[in-house]
Amino acid sequence: MNPTQDSSSYRPLSTSTVCMLARSYLASGAVRAEEIGDGNLNMVFRVSSDVDSVVVKQALPYLRLAGDSWPLTLDRARVEAEALELEQRFAPGYTPSLLHFDSAQAALVLEDLRGYTVWRELLVSGKEVDGVPERVGSFAAKVLLGSSPLLMPEAERRTLLSRFPNTEMCAITDDLVFTAPYVDSPTNRWEDDITDAVLSLRSDKAILSAIAKLRYDFRTRAEALIHGDLHTGSVMVSSGDTRIIDPEFACPGPIAFDVGNVLANLMLSRLAHEAAGDEWFAKAVGGMLDRFWEAFAADVRQLWPAREPWREEFLVDLLGDSARYAAAEMIRRIVGMAHVSDVDRLPEPCRSVASSHVLQAGRSLLLGRRPRSLEELWERAVSVPGYG
Ligand code: SR1
Ligand code: MG
């Protein structure tokens, strides 16, 4: 909660109190609620009348994944509400509608994306829905360029970005993505079979230096309002529509962090399917990554201001930087606190094989020359020693 707000009336919602909070956003009549959240951070309810429904997402004052030993700001709910409004401004129709923000309860009343499925779940079950990577690419280009100095007057941009200090959420990313996986942290966990690879990452000076540089870049490069957690679990898909959810990690940051997150989670999916022997879908996921980047780049080219004579250089540099951030995201999803179901759902020995290949890909993408094209990116991610 922001320091100027009074948190004394805050109470974790229950299935009965959430009905009172949401009632006026539903058709009249009896309403009922069920808890539907399975994330790491919040309570999420579906509140339904006989004819319609909304979702209520309430921030808890601690990290759900870790329990009340890890206190966490409620202000992330305000950040999420304001980020959603901003994303709607730059990319109308790409996020769920925000119907109401209750600052006392740190709760958002949102359009219910009933009938949509989390993109990661579709990928895990080997399903491809047309147009999803393209929508995510367009969303990223519109919001990231829209809140960058390329498209927003600088005075307005600095004022806007100052609304998103999001200190504690950035500290989570700083720790879980750029720090803990490379030290002996109690939050880390990995498959026994890859212990040697994990310890060798931690003692590799070139890797530690590359990660330290990325962490510095993440902390200092307030380039745009980034989503901050743009993985395939933050994308909801129906036939014909795709929405991007959960911008509670939104903060001023490097565009490459968001782009790298999408690349990483698609590479994780591809490597997991390959380890499971599902070559056909692995290849399909590779195509999704290519189409995400191509849609992103096409929108960047279209939105790019004529006064700036470095558009193609921006895209080449961005792909290279995104590959570095993708590596950090891939490694932490294998070694760190928050894993992904793409890999964790695999039976052994496929899980260890996938984990090991992800670490090799991460290492290869972190070191050496930055890839300048998708071909070079794939070469670095899959043509690694011991792979295959
Ligand atoms: C402690 S929160 C763990 C992870 O879940 C979120 O989705 C973010 O990715 C965060 O790093
Ligand atoms: Mg989330």
Short mmCIF file of C-alpha atoms and ligand atoms in Angstrom, two decimals:
data_model
loop_
_atom_site.label_atom_id
_atom_site.label_comp_id
_atom_site.label_asym_id
_atom_site.label_seq_id
_atom_site.Cartn_x
_atom_site.Cartn_y
_atom_site.Cartn_z
CA MET A 1 0.00 0.00 0.00
CA ASN A 2 1.26 3.46 -0.75
CA PRO A 3 2.40 5.31 2.39
CA THR A 4 -0.31 7.94 2.04
CA GLN A 5 -3.05 5.30 2.16
CA ASP A 6 -4.69 4.09 5.33
CA SER A 7 -4.28 0.33 5.57
CA SER A 8 -6.30 -0.07 8.79
CA SER A 9 -9.48 -1.17 7.02
CA TYR A 10 -7.66 -3.78 4.89
CA ARG A 11 -8.87 -7.36 5.46
CA PRO A 12 -8.13 -10.44 3.36
CA LEU A 13 -11.33 -11.09 1.42
CA SER A 14 -13.37 -14.24 1.89
CA THR A 15 -15.92 -15.78 -0.46
CA SER A 16 -18.61 -13.88 1.43
CA THR A 17 -16.94 -10.42 1.77
CA VAL A 18 -15.83 -10.46 -1.86
CA CYS A 19 -19.49 -10.70 -2.93
CA MET A 20 -20.23 -7.40 -1.21
CA LEU A 21 -17.26 -5.75 -2.85
CA ALA A 22 -18.19 -6.95 -6.34
CA ARG A 23 -22.00 -6.87 -6.18
CA SER A 24 -22.44 -3.50 -7.87
CA TYR A 25 -20.46 -4.64 -10.93
CA LEU A 26 -22.87 -7.48 -11.61
CA ALA A 27 -26.47 -7.77 -12.70
CA SER A 28 -28.75 -7.58 -9.67
CA GLY A 29 -29.77 -10.69 -7.80
CA ALA A 30 -27.95 -13.32 -5.81
CA VAL A 31 -24.20 -13.51 -6.22
CA ARG A 32 -21.76 -16.24 -5.25
CA ALA A 33 -17.99 -16.47 -5.16
CA GLU A 34 -15.33 -19.10 -5.59
CA GLU A 35 -11.60 -18.79 -5.14
CA ILE A 36 -9.83 -19.49 -8.42
CA GLY A 37 -6.29 -18.22 -7.77
CA ASP A 38 -3.30 -20.51 -8.03
CA GLY A 39 -0.58 -17.87 -8.41
CA ASN A 40 2.31 -17.01 -6.15
CA LEU A 41 1.13 -13.68 -4.82
CA ASN A 42 -2.59 -12.96 -4.56
CA MET A 43 -6.10 -14.09 -3.76
CA VAL A 44 -8.25 -14.37 -6.88
CA PHE A 45 -12.01 -14.89 -6.83
CA ARG A 46 -14.68 -15.31 -9.46
CA VAL A 47 -17.89 -13.60 -8.35
CA SER A 48 -20.96 -14.60 -10.36
CA SER A 49 -24.60 -13.66 -10.64
CA ASP A 50 -27.00 -15.81 -12.62
CA VAL A 51 -26.13 -13.95 -15.79
CA ASP A 52 -22.62 -12.50 -15.50
CA SER A 53 -19.37 -12.63 -13.54
CA VAL A 54 -16.31 -10.61 -12.61
CA VAL A 55 -12.90 -11.48 -11.21
CA VAL A 56 -11.63 -9.90 -8.00
CA LYS A 57 -7.88 -9.97 -7.45
CA GLN A 58 -6.67 -8.95 -4.01
CA ALA A 59 -3.04 -8.45 -3.03
CA LEU A 60 -2.03 -10.21 0.16
CA PRO A 61 0.42 -8.45 2.52
CA TYR A 62 2.87 -11.31 2.10
CA LEU A 63 4.20 -13.58 -0.62
CA ARG A 64 1.72 -16.42 -0.91
CA LEU A 65 4.40 -18.81 -2.13
CA ALA A 66 6.55 -18.23 0.96
CA GLY A 67 3.92 -17.53 3.61
CA ASP A 68 3.83 -14.60 6.02
CA SER A 69 7.59 -14.79 6.60
CA TRP A 70 8.00 -12.70 3.41
CA PRO A 71 5.99 -9.47 3.82
CA LEU A 72 5.05 -7.68 0.63
CA THR A 73 3.61 -4.30 -0.19
CA LEU A 74 -0.08 -3.95 -0.98
CA ASP A 75 0.82 -1.02 -3.23
CA ARG A 76 1.40 -3.57 -6.00
CA ALA A 77 -2.39 -3.64 -6.44
CA ARG A 78 -2.38 0.10 -7.22
CA VAL A 79 0.57 -0.45 -9.56
CA GLU A 80 -1.35 -3.20 -11.34
CA ALA A 81 -4.48 -1.04 -11.64
CA GLU A 82 -2.54 1.93 -13.04
CA ALA A 83 -0.47 -0.27 -15.34
CA LEU A 84 -3.64 -1.84 -16.75
CA GLU A 85 -5.05 1.62 -17.45
CA LEU A 86 -1.86 2.63 -19.19
CA GLU A 87 -1.71 -0.59 -21.21
CA GLN A 88 -5.33 0.01 -22.27
CA ARG A 89 -4.31 3.48 -23.46
CA PHE A 90 -1.43 2.20 -25.60
CA ALA A 91 -2.89 -1.18 -26.61
CA PRO A 92 -6.68 -1.01 -26.35
CA GLY A 93 -8.35 -4.42 -26.08
CA TYR A 94 -5.19 -6.35 -25.19
CA THR A 95 -5.82 -6.54 -21.42
CA PRO A 96 -8.85 -7.37 -19.27
CA SER A 97 -10.97 -4.28 -18.51
CA LEU A 98 -10.47 -2.81 -15.06
CA LEU A 99 -13.96 -2.19 -13.66
CA HIS A 100 -12.94 -0.84 -10.26
CA PHE A 101 -9.95 -0.47 -7.97
CA ASP A 102 -10.61 -0.62 -4.22
CA SER A 103 -7.51 0.92 -2.66
CA ALA A 104 -8.51 0.13 0.95
CA GLN A 105 -8.76 -3.59 0.15
CA ALA A 106 -5.92 -3.54 -2.42
CA ALA A 107 -8.36 -5.26 -4.77
CA LEU A 108 -9.07 -4.99 -8.49
CA VAL A 109 -12.45 -5.81 -9.96
CA LEU A 110 -11.73 -7.09 -13.46
CA GLU A 111 -13.51 -8.34 -16.54
CA ASP A 112 -13.82 -12.12 -16.18
CA LEU A 113 -11.92 -13.87 -18.96
CA ARG A 114 -14.09 -16.93 -18.50
CA GLY A 115 -13.49 -19.46 -21.24
CA TYR A 116 -9.92 -18.25 -21.82
CA THR A 117 -6.99 -20.56 -21.07
CA VAL A 118 -3.53 -19.63 -19.82
CA TRP A 119 -1.13 -19.78 -22.78
CA ARG A 120 1.38 -21.84 -20.80
CA GLU A 121 -1.29 -24.52 -20.21
CA LEU A 122 -2.01 -24.67 -23.94
CA LEU A 123 1.69 -25.02 -24.69
CA VAL A 124 2.09 -27.75 -22.08
CA SER A 125 -0.73 -29.73 -23.63
CA GLY A 126 0.66 -29.27 -27.13
CA LYS A 127 -2.05 -26.96 -28.43
CA GLU A 128 -1.42 -24.09 -30.81
CA VAL A 129 -3.95 -21.28 -31.20
CA ASP A 130 -3.55 -19.04 -34.25
CA GLY A 131 -2.53 -15.47 -33.69
CA VAL A 132 -1.36 -15.63 -30.07
CA PRO A 133 2.36 -14.86 -30.53
CA GLU A 134 1.46 -12.05 -32.94
CA ARG A 135 -0.91 -10.45 -30.39
CA VAL A 136 1.70 -10.67 -27.64
CA GLY A 137 4.29 -9.13 -29.98
CA SER A 138 1.96 -6.29 -30.90
CA PHE A 139 1.04 -5.67 -27.29
CA ALA A 140 4.69 -5.50 -26.27
CA ALA A 141 5.61 -3.12 -29.10
CA LYS A 142 2.69 -0.77 -28.48
CA VAL A 143 3.15 -0.49 -24.71
CA LEU A 144 6.94 -0.52 -24.63
CA LEU A 145 7.46 1.96 -27.45
CA GLY A 146 4.47 4.00 -26.29
CA SER A 147 6.01 4.56 -22.84
CA SER A 148 9.55 5.06 -24.15
CA PRO A 149 11.22 8.34 -25.14
CA LEU A 150 10.66 7.32 -28.75
CA LEU A 151 6.94 8.09 -28.56
CA MET A 152 6.24 9.87 -25.26
CA PRO A 153 7.32 13.46 -24.53
CA GLU A 154 10.10 13.18 -21.98
CA ALA A 155 8.56 15.36 -19.23
CA GLU A 156 5.31 13.36 -19.39
CA ARG A 157 7.25 10.09 -19.41
CA ARG A 158 9.31 10.91 -16.33
CA THR A 159 6.19 11.96 -14.43
CA LEU A 160 4.39 8.83 -15.52
CA LEU A 161 7.22 6.47 -14.64
CA SER A 162 7.51 8.03 -11.19
CA ARG A 163 4.07 6.50 -10.44
CA PHE A 164 5.69 3.06 -10.63
CA PRO A 165 8.52 2.80 -8.11
CA ASN A 166 7.35 -0.75 -7.36
CA THR A 167 10.38 -1.15 -5.13
CA GLU A 168 9.50 -4.44 -3.44
CA MET A 169 8.39 -6.18 -6.63
CA CYS A 170 11.57 -5.10 -8.40
CA ALA A 171 13.51 -6.42 -5.42
CA ILE A 172 11.85 -9.83 -5.93
CA THR A 173 12.96 -9.87 -9.56
CA ASP A 174 16.39 -8.59 -8.63
CA ASP A 175 16.76 -11.42 -6.15
CA LEU A 176 14.98 -14.34 -7.86
CA VAL A 177 16.22 -13.67 -11.41
CA PHE A 178 19.62 -12.03 -11.06
CA THR A 179 21.01 -13.03 -7.67
CA ALA A 180 19.74 -16.13 -5.84
CA PRO A 181 20.30 -18.64 -8.69
CA TYR A 182 24.02 -17.79 -8.63
CA VAL A 183 24.60 -18.12 -4.89
CA ASP A 184 23.79 -20.61 -2.16
CA SER A 185 20.28 -19.28 -1.45
CA PRO A 186 17.64 -21.24 0.50
CA THR A 187 15.08 -20.22 -2.13
CA ASN A 188 16.83 -22.25 -4.87
CA ARG A 189 15.76 -25.76 -5.87
CA TRP A 190 16.66 -28.02 -8.81
CA GLU A 191 16.75 -31.61 -9.98
CA ASP A 192 19.51 -33.65 -8.30
CA ASP A 193 20.81 -34.80 -11.68
CA ILE A 194 21.83 -31.27 -12.70
CA THR A 195 23.70 -30.33 -9.52
CA ASP A 196 27.09 -30.33 -11.29
CA ALA A 197 25.80 -27.96 -13.97
CA VAL A 198 24.31 -25.64 -11.32
CA LEU A 199 27.53 -25.50 -9.31
CA SER A 200 29.56 -24.92 -12.44
CA LEU A 201 27.35 -21.94 -13.38
CA ARG A 202 27.95 -20.46 -9.94
CA SER A 203 31.69 -20.72 -10.23
CA ASP A 204 31.97 -19.47 -13.80
CA LYS A 205 33.40 -15.95 -13.70
CA ALA A 206 32.20 -15.08 -17.19
CA ILE A 207 28.62 -16.10 -16.30
CA LEU A 208 28.72 -14.19 -13.01
CA SER A 209 29.99 -11.13 -14.80
CA ALA A 210 27.32 -11.35 -17.52
CA ILE A 211 24.58 -11.71 -14.89
CA ALA A 212 25.95 -8.84 -12.82
CA LYS A 213 25.87 -6.62 -15.92
CA LEU A 214 22.27 -7.63 -16.62
CA ARG A 215 21.25 -6.89 -13.04
CA TYR A 216 22.87 -3.46 -13.34
CA ASP A 217 21.03 -2.86 -16.62
CA PHE A 218 17.72 -3.94 -15.05
CA ARG A 219 18.26 -1.57 -12.12
CA THR A 220 19.33 1.46 -14.12
CA ARG A 221 17.72 1.39 -17.56
CA ALA A 222 14.36 3.12 -17.10
CA GLU A 223 13.60 2.90 -20.80
CA ALA A 224 9.85 2.25 -20.73
CA LEU A 225 7.06 0.99 -18.49
CA ILE A 226 7.74 -2.72 -18.66
CA HIS A 227 5.23 -5.41 -17.70
CA GLY A 228 7.91 -7.01 -15.58
CA ASP A 229 6.57 -10.58 -15.69
CA LEU A 230 5.67 -11.19 -19.34
CA HIS A 231 5.83 -14.97 -19.39
CA THR A 232 3.38 -17.37 -21.02
CA GLY A 233 1.48 -17.62 -17.72
CA SER A 234 0.58 -13.92 -18.07
CA VAL A 235 -1.27 -14.48 -21.36
CA MET A 236 -4.90 -15.63 -21.59
CA VAL A 237 -6.11 -17.16 -24.82
CA SER A 238 -9.48 -17.94 -26.38
CA SER A 239 -10.18 -18.86 -29.98
CA GLY A 240 -9.84 -15.50 -31.67
CA ASP A 241 -8.64 -13.41 -28.72
CA THR A 242 -5.54 -12.97 -26.55
CA ARG A 243 -5.20 -10.80 -23.44
CA ILE A 244 -2.19 -9.95 -21.35
CA ILE A 245 -2.76 -10.00 -17.57
CA ASP A 246 -0.98 -9.47 -14.25
CA PRO A 247 1.18 -6.35 -14.60
CA GLU A 248 1.86 -6.16 -10.84
CA PHE A 249 5.62 -6.22 -11.49
CA ALA A 250 5.30 -3.20 -13.82
CA CYS A 251 8.13 -0.70 -13.41
CA PRO A 252 10.43 1.54 -15.41
CA GLY A 253 12.90 -0.88 -16.97
CA PRO A 254 14.64 -2.17 -20.09
CA ILE A 255 12.45 -3.12 -23.05
CA ALA A 256 14.68 -6.17 -23.49
CA PHE A 257 13.56 -7.55 -20.12
CA ASP A 258 9.96 -8.03 -21.34
CA VAL A 259 10.95 -9.22 -24.80
CA GLY A 260 13.50 -11.59 -23.26
CA ASN A 261 10.85 -13.04 -20.95
CA VAL A 262 8.65 -14.02 -23.88
CA LEU A 263 11.61 -15.49 -25.77
CA ALA A 264 12.73 -17.42 -22.67
CA ASN A 265 9.39 -18.97 -21.92
CA LEU A 266 8.93 -20.08 -25.52
CA MET A 267 12.45 -21.53 -25.56
CA LEU A 268 11.67 -23.33 -22.29
CA SER A 269 8.56 -24.79 -23.87
CA ARG A 270 10.46 -25.86 -27.00
CA LEU A 271 13.27 -27.49 -25.02
CA ALA A 272 10.75 -29.26 -22.75
CA HIS A 273 8.86 -30.70 -25.74
CA GLU A 274 12.13 -31.75 -27.35
CA ALA A 275 13.23 -33.54 -24.17
CA ALA A 276 9.86 -35.31 -24.12
CA GLY A 277 10.42 -36.49 -27.71
CA ASP A 278 7.67 -34.32 -29.15
CA GLU A 279 9.71 -32.93 -32.03
CA TRP A 280 6.69 -31.80 -34.01
CA PHE A 281 5.29 -29.51 -31.32
CA ALA A 282 8.79 -28.35 -30.33
CA LYS A 283 9.18 -27.10 -33.88
CA ALA A 284 5.76 -25.45 -33.72
CA VAL A 285 6.82 -23.59 -30.56
CA GLY A 286 9.98 -22.46 -32.36
CA GLY A 287 7.73 -20.98 -35.04
CA MET A 288 5.71 -19.20 -32.35
CA LEU A 289 8.84 -17.51 -31.03
CA ASP A 290 9.75 -16.38 -34.55
CA ARG A 291 6.27 -15.00 -35.13
CA PHE A 292 6.28 -13.19 -31.77
CA TRP A 293 9.51 -11.40 -32.69
CA GLU A 294 8.43 -10.68 -36.25
CA ALA A 295 5.12 -9.18 -35.09
CA PHE A 296 6.92 -7.15 -32.45
CA ALA A 297 9.46 -5.88 -34.99
CA ALA A 298 6.72 -5.07 -37.54
CA ASP A 299 4.86 -2.96 -34.99
CA VAL A 300 8.07 -1.25 -33.90
CA ARG A 301 8.78 -0.37 -37.54
CA GLN A 302 5.28 1.01 -37.95
CA LEU A 303 5.29 3.04 -34.73
CA TRP A 304 8.88 4.25 -35.03
CA PRO A 305 9.17 8.08 -35.30
CA ALA A 306 10.64 9.31 -38.60
CA ARG A 307 12.92 11.77 -36.77
CA GLU A 308 14.98 8.90 -35.26
CA PRO A 309 17.41 7.47 -37.85
CA TRP A 310 18.40 4.25 -36.00
CA ARG A 311 15.39 1.95 -36.20
CA GLU A 312 17.08 -1.18 -37.53
CA GLU A 313 20.01 -0.75 -35.16
CA PHE A 314 17.51 -0.53 -32.28
CA LEU A 315 15.96 -3.84 -33.31
CA VAL A 316 19.28 -5.66 -33.74
CA ASP A 317 20.59 -4.39 -30.38
CA LEU A 318 17.28 -5.23 -28.74
CA LEU A 319 17.32 -8.82 -29.98
CA GLY A 320 20.84 -9.24 -28.61
CA ASP A 321 19.96 -7.75 -25.24
CA SER A 322 16.72 -9.75 -25.09
CA ALA A 323 18.70 -12.96 -25.64
CA ARG A 324 20.76 -12.13 -22.53
CA TYR A 325 17.62 -11.48 -20.44
CA ALA A 326 16.05 -14.63 -21.84
CA ALA A 327 19.06 -16.61 -20.60
CA ALA A 328 18.63 -15.21 -17.07
CA GLU A 329 14.92 -16.08 -17.09
CA MET A 330 15.57 -19.61 -18.39
CA ILE A 331 18.24 -20.35 -15.80
CA ARG A 332 16.18 -19.08 -12.88
CA ARG A 333 13.17 -21.18 -13.93
CA ILE A 334 15.36 -24.30 -13.57
CA VAL A 335 17.47 -23.39 -10.55
CA GLY A 336 15.53 -20.77 -8.62
CA MET A 337 12.40 -20.55 -6.51
CA ALA A 338 9.71 -20.23 -9.17
CA HIS A 339 9.78 -23.05 -11.71
CA VAL A 340 7.55 -23.53 -14.75
CA SER A 341 5.13 -26.37 -15.39
CA ASP A 342 6.53 -26.80 -18.95
CA VAL A 343 9.54 -28.54 -17.40
CA ASP A 344 8.28 -29.57 -13.96
CA ARG A 345 5.40 -31.62 -15.37
CA LEU A 346 7.78 -33.88 -17.33
CA PRO A 347 8.46 -37.38 -16.00
CA GLU A 348 12.05 -38.35 -15.29
CA PRO A 349 14.46 -38.68 -17.04
CA CYS A 350 12.95 -36.12 -19.47
CA ARG A 351 12.74 -33.48 -16.73
CA SER A 352 16.45 -33.63 -15.97
CA VAL A 353 17.31 -33.74 -19.67
CA ALA A 354 15.17 -30.64 -20.31
CA SER A 355 16.62 -28.88 -17.25
CA SER A 356 20.14 -29.59 -18.37
CA HIS A 357 19.47 -28.39 -21.94
CA VAL A 358 17.87 -25.19 -20.64
CA LEU A 359 20.95 -24.46 -18.53
CA GLN A 360 23.23 -25.13 -21.51
CA ALA A 361 21.12 -22.84 -23.69
CA GLY A 362 21.15 -20.17 -20.96
CA ARG A 363 24.92 -20.37 -20.66
CA SER A 364 25.36 -20.14 -24.44
CA LEU A 365 23.05 -17.11 -24.71
CA LEU A 366 24.72 -15.30 -21.82
CA LEU A 367 28.24 -15.52 -23.19
CA GLY A 368 29.95 -14.35 -26.35
CA ARG A 369 28.57 -12.32 -29.23
CA ARG A 370 24.96 -11.28 -28.95
CA PRO A 371 22.72 -12.88 -31.61
CA ARG A 372 21.81 -10.43 -34.41
CA SER A 373 19.03 -12.49 -35.99
CA LEU A 374 16.54 -15.21 -35.08
CA GLU A 375 18.76 -17.74 -36.87
CA GLU A 376 21.68 -16.79 -34.65
CA LEU A 377 19.44 -16.89 -31.57
CA TRP A 378 18.33 -20.44 -32.33
CA GLU A 379 21.84 -21.51 -33.18
CA ARG A 380 22.97 -20.35 -29.74
CA ALA A 381 19.97 -21.82 -27.90
CA VAL A 382 19.96 -25.29 -29.37
CA SER A 383 23.41 -25.93 -30.87
CA VAL A 384 25.14 -26.40 -27.56
CA PRO A 385 27.62 -29.07 -26.49
CA GLY A 386 25.93 -32.21 -25.28
CA TYR A 387 22.60 -31.26 -26.76
CA GLY A 388 20.63 -33.65 -28.84
C1 SR1 B 1 7.84 -15.03 -5.52
S1 SR1 B 1 7.02 -14.68 -6.89
C2 SR1 B 1 7.78 -15.76 -7.98
C3 SR1 B 1 7.59 -15.41 -9.36
O1 SR1 B 1 6.21 -15.42 -9.65
C4 SR1 B 1 5.91 -14.30 -10.47
O2 SR1 B 1 5.11 -14.67 -11.52
C5 SR1 B 1 7.24 -13.76 -10.91
O3 SR1 B 1 7.71 -14.40 -12.06
C6 SR1 B 1 8.08 -14.04 -9.74
O4 SR1 B 1 9.46 -13.99 -10.01
MG MG B 2 1.62 -13.26 -12.29
#
